[in-house]
Amino acid sequence: YQRFFDQYRDYHKRARIFRPDVLLILDECHNVYGHLEELSEFRTMVESTGCMTYLLGLSATIDSFKVWERDNFINFMGGEESRFEISLPSFYSRWNNANTTPVLKMIDYVPLRYKLADDEMEELKKYDRKVAIQAGRTTLEDSDIYTAAIQRSFWLRGLRGGVSSLKAYVMSHLDGISRKYTIIFVQTNEIAEEMQAFITKQPNWNPEASVYIYDYTRNEEYHSYALDQFKKNAGFCLLSERMLSEGFDLPKVDMIFLHGTYKSPRDWIQKIGRAIRFDPEEPDSTAEIVDVVFCDTSGNPLPLEKERYETLMTISR
């Protein structure tokens, strides 16, 4: 996208000569949020030649904590009537399982329920009220990044009970994890470092396996080494506090742990996408998705967890 935004004005010179109709396909279109001014200028330049511009945006995570950016993008693309959505359950039932060669693997879903204590529920209600107040505002500053929703997410997934649930499952399934290609998505780099130390100190952890932290703040050489090690070593466990989902070539992932969100309440779709791509060399293989699900004091998934929980339960074997 950066190359496009650096070069689109130069394209206008050719457009005036060749006068083409343009089909612009925006893959992972949520990455253009905040750049509608440039896209509008590009469309105006092309159409000033008497030609047409057609836009198609693709995204698994169009929903964002920056709700006004999402809404502005949808309006730019023609409004809700131009939006077509395919749910994961409908994709599995109507397309994937009907194909001779599926696109996606079958899923084994393991929800790790963490019930909030009474005092934690009271704290959550305070965050819920802040989110409701912010969502009800008629205007938002460009610098406002839907702070309340992000703060609520960080607070919830920073609860020690959730981290403890994650550790307990890892410890009891360490033999299996040490033979698989695993990515553990966590909320912060601090939790990633804590989990790395916890895993490598377990007496039954395979010493030939590795645990590496994908730290988005590090340079590209660091990233490349982490991904190279992942491809070479069975039993490689990669911990990430960011999505690690777009533009990375990870040909084989067996297992995903979900404990955290960053840009979107639906970024879990991008995360499980690393493991559910069909493997023609192992057509019977499945993707194991282990998910820390935060629940109310009765054990029911919280409203902000419910869509993910119900979707993964529906498509699980």
Short mmCIF file of C-alpha atoms in Angstrom, two decimals:
data_model
loop_
_atom_site.label_atom_id
_atom_site.label_comp_id
_atom_site.label_asym_id
_atom_site.label_seq_id
_atom_site.Cartn_x
_atom_site.Cartn_y
_atom_site.Cartn_z
CA TYR A 1 0.00 0.00 0.00
CA GLN A 2 2.80 2.42 0.74
CA ARG A 3 4.13 2.00 -2.80
CA PHE A 4 0.67 2.74 -4.17
CA PHE A 5 0.28 5.91 -2.11
CA ASP A 6 3.78 7.02 -3.17
CA GLN A 7 3.13 6.46 -6.88
CA TYR A 8 -0.56 6.92 -7.68
CA ARG A 9 -0.16 10.52 -8.87
CA ASP A 10 2.39 9.38 -11.46
CA TYR A 11 -0.20 6.94 -12.80
CA HIS A 12 -2.41 9.86 -13.77
CA LYS A 13 0.05 10.83 -16.50
CA ARG A 14 -0.42 7.45 -18.18
CA ALA A 15 -4.16 7.43 -17.50
CA ARG A 16 -4.57 10.65 -19.50
CA ILE A 17 -2.94 8.96 -22.50
CA PHE A 18 -4.38 5.43 -22.37
CA ARG A 19 -7.70 6.37 -20.69
CA PRO A 20 -8.31 2.98 -19.08
CA ASP A 21 -11.23 1.91 -16.97
CA VAL A 22 -9.66 0.83 -13.67
CA LEU A 23 -10.49 -2.06 -11.37
CA LEU A 24 -8.72 -1.42 -8.07
CA ILE A 25 -8.63 -4.47 -5.78
CA LEU A 26 -7.83 -3.66 -2.17
CA ASP A 27 -6.62 -6.84 -0.47
CA GLU A 28 -6.71 -6.65 3.34
CA CYS A 29 -8.56 -3.40 2.77
CA HIS A 30 -8.61 -2.50 6.48
CA ASN A 31 -5.03 -1.32 5.90
CA VAL A 32 -6.29 1.69 3.95
CA TYR A 33 -8.31 3.11 6.85
CA GLY A 34 -7.14 6.68 7.25
CA HIS A 35 -6.15 6.97 3.56
CA LEU A 36 -9.52 7.69 1.97
CA GLU A 37 -8.35 11.15 0.88
CA GLU A 38 -5.66 9.58 -1.31
CA LEU A 39 -8.05 6.96 -2.70
CA SER A 40 -10.61 9.65 -3.49
CA GLU A 41 -7.96 11.68 -5.30
CA PHE A 42 -6.94 8.62 -7.32
CA ARG A 43 -10.53 7.92 -8.34
CA THR A 44 -11.11 11.57 -9.26
CA MET A 45 -7.95 11.62 -11.40
CA VAL A 46 -8.98 8.52 -13.36
CA GLU A 47 -12.57 9.63 -13.83
CA SER A 48 -11.44 13.09 -14.97
CA THR A 49 -10.29 11.32 -18.15
CA GLY A 50 -13.86 10.16 -18.79
CA CYS A 51 -13.17 6.62 -17.58
CA MET A 52 -14.62 4.60 -14.73
CA THR A 53 -13.07 3.37 -11.48
CA TYR A 54 -14.35 0.17 -9.87
CA LEU A 55 -13.25 -0.79 -6.37
CA LEU A 56 -13.30 -4.15 -4.65
CA GLY A 57 -12.19 -4.45 -1.03
CA LEU A 58 -11.39 -7.78 0.65
CA SER A 59 -10.92 -8.27 4.38
CA ALA A 60 -11.49 -10.82 7.09
CA THR A 61 -11.29 -8.10 9.75
CA ILE A 62 -13.05 -5.04 8.41
CA ASP A 63 -14.39 -4.32 11.90
CA SER A 64 -12.05 -2.09 13.85
CA PHE A 65 -11.90 -0.44 17.24
CA LYS A 66 -11.72 2.75 15.14
CA VAL A 67 -15.39 2.45 14.24
CA TRP A 68 -15.61 5.79 12.43
CA GLU A 69 -12.78 4.77 10.08
CA ARG A 70 -14.62 1.56 9.25
CA ASP A 71 -17.87 3.46 8.65
CA ASN A 72 -16.13 6.04 6.46
CA PHE A 73 -14.55 3.27 4.41
CA ILE A 74 -17.87 1.46 3.95
CA ASN A 75 -19.46 4.71 2.77
CA PHE A 76 -16.56 5.32 0.39
CA MET A 77 -17.07 1.85 -1.08
CA GLY A 78 -20.77 2.45 -1.72
CA GLY A 79 -22.43 1.92 1.65
CA GLU A 80 -23.82 -1.15 3.39
CA GLU A 81 -25.74 -2.18 0.26
CA SER A 82 -22.37 -2.78 -1.41
CA ARG A 83 -21.09 -4.99 1.40
CA PHE A 84 -21.20 -8.77 1.07
CA GLU A 85 -20.30 -10.95 4.04
CA ILE A 86 -19.58 -14.68 4.18
CA SER A 87 -19.42 -16.14 7.67
CA LEU A 88 -16.98 -18.92 8.52
CA PRO A 89 -19.79 -21.40 9.30
CA SER A 90 -21.48 -20.73 5.95
CA PHE A 91 -18.15 -21.04 4.13
CA TYR A 92 -17.51 -24.42 5.72
CA SER A 93 -21.03 -25.73 5.13
CA ARG A 94 -21.77 -24.31 1.68
CA TRP A 95 -18.39 -24.25 -0.06
CA ASN A 96 -15.49 -25.84 1.78
CA ASN A 97 -17.03 -29.22 2.58
CA ALA A 98 -18.72 -29.38 -0.83
CA ASN A 99 -15.39 -29.24 -2.69
CA THR A 100 -13.47 -32.36 -3.66
CA THR A 101 -10.37 -30.57 -2.44
CA PRO A 102 -11.23 -28.31 0.52
CA VAL A 103 -9.70 -24.89 1.01
CA LEU A 104 -9.66 -25.03 4.79
CA LYS A 105 -8.82 -27.73 7.32
CA MET A 106 -11.27 -29.06 9.84
CA ILE A 107 -10.92 -27.48 13.28
CA ASP A 108 -10.63 -28.93 16.77
CA TYR A 109 -11.69 -26.12 19.08
CA VAL A 110 -10.65 -26.12 22.73
CA PRO A 111 -12.19 -23.26 24.75
CA LEU A 112 -10.46 -22.53 28.05
CA ARG A 113 -13.16 -20.87 30.13
CA TYR A 114 -12.05 -18.34 32.70
CA LYS A 115 -14.85 -17.16 34.97
CA LEU A 116 -14.42 -13.62 36.21
CA ALA A 117 -14.66 -13.10 39.96
CA ASP A 118 -17.32 -10.76 41.37
CA ASP A 119 -14.91 -7.84 41.73
CA GLU A 120 -13.61 -8.39 38.18
CA MET A 121 -17.19 -8.33 36.85
CA GLU A 122 -17.78 -5.01 38.61
CA GLU A 123 -14.62 -3.59 37.02
CA LEU A 124 -15.73 -4.86 33.61
CA LYS A 125 -19.07 -3.07 33.99
CA LYS A 126 -17.17 0.21 34.46
CA TYR A 127 -15.30 -0.37 31.20
CA ASP A 128 -18.57 -1.32 29.46
CA ARG A 129 -20.09 1.98 30.53
CA LYS A 130 -17.10 3.91 29.16
CA VAL A 131 -17.37 2.06 25.83
CA ALA A 132 -21.11 2.80 25.63
CA ILE A 133 -20.55 6.50 26.36
CA GLN A 134 -17.83 6.75 23.72
CA ALA A 135 -19.85 4.83 21.12
CA GLY A 136 -22.75 7.22 21.66
CA ARG A 137 -20.76 10.32 20.84
CA THR A 138 -21.77 11.99 17.60
CA THR A 139 -18.28 13.15 16.69
CA LEU A 140 -14.82 11.73 17.27
CA GLU A 141 -11.46 13.37 16.87
CA ASP A 142 -9.03 11.81 14.40
CA SER A 143 -6.61 11.26 17.26
CA ASP A 144 -9.23 9.37 19.27
CA ILE A 145 -8.66 5.64 18.68
CA TYR A 146 -11.75 4.33 20.45
CA THR A 147 -9.74 4.30 23.64
CA ALA A 148 -12.32 2.70 25.92
CA ALA A 149 -12.72 -0.48 23.86
CA ILE A 150 -8.95 -0.95 23.60
CA GLN A 151 -8.49 -0.29 27.31
CA ARG A 152 -11.21 -2.83 28.12
CA SER A 153 -9.57 -5.44 25.89
CA PHE A 154 -6.15 -4.90 27.45
CA TRP A 155 -7.54 -5.00 30.96
CA LEU A 156 -9.55 -8.18 30.34
CA ARG A 157 -6.74 -10.16 28.73
CA GLY A 158 -4.27 -8.89 31.27
CA LEU A 159 -6.16 -10.62 34.09
CA ARG A 160 -3.88 -13.12 35.79
CA GLY A 161 -6.60 -15.76 35.72
CA GLY A 162 -6.55 -15.79 31.92
CA VAL A 163 -2.77 -16.13 31.82
CA SER A 164 -2.95 -18.90 34.43
CA SER A 165 -5.52 -20.79 32.31
CA LEU A 166 -3.18 -20.52 29.35
CA LYS A 167 -0.21 -21.79 31.37
CA ALA A 168 -2.18 -24.69 32.83
CA TYR A 169 -3.19 -25.95 29.39
CA VAL A 170 0.32 -25.56 27.97
CA MET A 171 1.84 -27.45 30.92
CA SER A 172 -0.61 -30.37 30.63
CA HIS A 173 -0.18 -30.66 26.83
CA LEU A 174 3.50 -29.84 26.53
CA ASP A 175 4.52 -33.14 24.93
CA GLY A 176 2.11 -32.59 22.05
CA ILE A 177 2.99 -28.92 21.65
CA SER A 178 6.70 -29.72 21.48
CA ARG A 179 6.08 -31.82 18.36
CA LYS A 180 3.91 -29.28 16.55
CA TYR A 181 4.25 -25.94 14.82
CA THR A 182 2.49 -23.66 17.25
CA ILE A 183 1.74 -19.94 17.45
CA ILE A 184 0.61 -18.44 20.75
CA PHE A 185 -1.00 -15.03 20.30
CA VAL A 186 -0.91 -13.00 23.50
CA GLN A 187 -1.89 -9.47 24.43
CA THR A 188 1.49 -7.92 25.22
CA ASN A 189 5.18 -8.53 24.76
CA GLU A 190 5.48 -8.85 28.55
CA ILE A 191 3.08 -11.80 28.55
CA ALA A 192 5.00 -13.29 25.61
CA GLU A 193 8.25 -13.13 27.58
CA GLU A 194 6.54 -14.62 30.63
CA MET A 195 5.17 -17.51 28.56
CA GLN A 196 8.52 -18.09 26.88
CA ALA A 197 10.25 -18.42 30.25
CA PHE A 198 7.46 -20.65 31.56
CA ILE A 199 7.58 -23.07 28.61
CA THR A 200 11.33 -23.42 28.35
CA LYS A 201 11.70 -24.07 32.09
CA GLN A 202 9.32 -27.05 32.03
CA PRO A 203 11.30 -30.27 32.59
CA ASN A 204 9.45 -32.12 29.80
CA TRP A 205 9.91 -29.43 27.16
CA ASN A 206 11.75 -30.85 24.16
CA PRO A 207 15.21 -29.21 24.21
CA GLU A 208 15.47 -29.59 20.43
CA ALA A 209 12.37 -27.46 19.96
CA SER A 210 12.42 -23.69 20.19
CA VAL A 211 10.33 -20.89 21.62
CA TYR A 212 10.79 -17.58 19.85
CA ILE A 213 9.05 -14.24 20.40
CA TYR A 214 7.91 -12.33 17.36
CA ASP A 215 8.45 -8.77 18.57
CA TYR A 216 6.95 -6.29 16.10
CA THR A 217 9.28 -3.53 17.35
CA ARG A 218 12.40 -5.41 16.24
CA ASN A 219 14.07 -5.05 12.85
CA GLU A 220 13.38 -7.13 9.75
CA GLU A 221 16.50 -9.28 10.23
CA TYR A 222 15.15 -10.35 13.62
CA HIS A 223 11.76 -11.18 12.10
CA SER A 224 13.32 -13.13 9.24
CA TYR A 225 15.37 -15.25 11.64
CA ALA A 226 12.31 -16.06 13.76
CA LEU A 227 10.29 -17.12 10.71
CA ASP A 228 13.19 -19.14 9.25
CA GLN A 229 13.52 -21.02 12.51
CA PHE A 230 9.80 -21.69 12.52
CA LYS A 231 9.97 -23.26 9.06
CA LYS A 232 13.01 -25.43 9.87
CA ASN A 233 12.18 -26.78 13.31
CA ALA A 234 9.36 -29.10 14.24
CA GLY A 235 8.02 -28.28 17.67
CA PHE A 236 8.65 -24.62 17.12
CA CYS A 237 6.56 -22.35 19.30
CA LEU A 238 6.26 -18.74 18.15
CA LEU A 239 4.81 -16.18 20.56
CA SER A 240 3.37 -12.99 19.12
CA GLU A 241 1.68 -9.97 20.65
CA ARG A 242 0.60 -8.74 17.23
CA MET A 243 -1.34 -10.49 14.51
CA LEU A 244 1.52 -12.00 12.46
CA SER A 245 -1.13 -12.74 9.87
CA GLU A 246 -0.57 -10.68 6.76
CA GLY A 247 2.35 -11.05 4.39
CA PHE A 248 4.12 -13.88 6.22
CA ASP A 249 4.87 -17.16 4.52
CA LEU A 250 4.35 -19.81 7.19
CA PRO A 251 3.59 -22.96 5.22
CA LYS A 252 2.77 -25.24 8.15
CA VAL A 253 1.01 -24.33 11.40
CA ASP A 254 -0.71 -27.04 13.46
CA MET A 255 -1.90 -25.20 16.52
CA ILE A 256 -3.04 -21.69 17.47
CA PHE A 257 -3.53 -20.24 20.95
CA LEU A 258 -5.76 -17.16 21.19
CA HIS A 259 -5.16 -14.76 24.04
CA GLY A 260 -5.35 -11.19 22.87
CA THR A 261 -6.59 -8.75 20.27
CA TYR A 262 -5.11 -5.60 18.84
CA LYS A 263 -6.71 -3.83 15.87
CA SER A 264 -10.10 -5.43 15.61
CA PRO A 265 -12.57 -7.44 17.69
CA ARG A 266 -12.44 -9.94 14.82
CA ASP A 267 -8.70 -10.22 14.33
CA TRP A 268 -8.95 -13.80 15.65
CA ILE A 269 -10.09 -14.72 12.13
CA GLN A 270 -6.73 -13.60 10.73
CA LYS A 271 -4.94 -15.45 13.50
CA ILE A 272 -6.60 -18.84 13.02
CA GLY A 273 -6.11 -18.38 9.29
CA ARG A 274 -2.44 -19.23 9.86
CA ALA A 275 -3.41 -22.81 10.80
CA ILE A 276 -6.60 -23.68 8.90
CA ARG A 277 -5.30 -23.62 5.32
CA PHE A 278 -5.76 -27.05 3.77
CA ASP A 279 -2.56 -29.09 3.47
CA PRO A 280 -2.71 -31.37 0.39
CA GLU A 281 0.28 -33.34 1.71
CA GLU A 282 -1.64 -34.13 4.90
CA PRO A 283 -5.31 -34.06 3.80
CA ASP A 284 -6.55 -35.54 7.08
CA SER A 285 -4.73 -33.05 9.29
CA THR A 286 -6.73 -30.72 11.52
CA ALA A 287 -6.05 -27.35 13.07
CA GLU A 288 -6.19 -27.18 16.85
CA ILE A 289 -7.45 -23.83 18.16
CA VAL A 290 -7.03 -23.27 21.90
CA ASP A 291 -8.92 -20.20 23.04
CA VAL A 292 -9.00 -18.42 26.40
CA VAL A 293 -12.68 -17.49 26.71
CA PHE A 294 -13.60 -14.98 29.39
CA CYS A 295 -16.94 -15.74 31.03
CA ASP A 296 -19.27 -14.19 33.57
CA THR A 297 -19.56 -15.61 37.08
CA SER A 298 -22.05 -18.22 35.80
CA GLY A 299 -19.62 -19.51 33.18
CA ASN A 300 -21.33 -17.97 30.15
CA PRO A 301 -19.02 -16.28 27.60
CA LEU A 302 -19.05 -12.50 27.93
CA PRO A 303 -20.91 -10.65 25.14
CA LEU A 304 -17.64 -9.43 23.61
CA GLU A 305 -16.38 -13.05 23.51
CA LYS A 306 -19.60 -14.65 22.32
CA GLU A 307 -19.27 -14.30 18.53
CA ARG A 308 -15.82 -15.87 18.46
CA TYR A 309 -16.82 -18.67 20.84
CA GLU A 310 -20.05 -19.56 19.02
CA THR A 311 -18.43 -19.40 15.57
CA LEU A 312 -15.54 -21.67 16.50
CA MET A 313 -17.87 -24.07 18.32
CA THR A 314 -20.03 -24.27 15.19
CA ILE A 315 -17.22 -25.17 12.81
CA SER A 316 -15.32 -27.42 15.21
CA ARG A 317 -15.38 -31.19 14.75
#
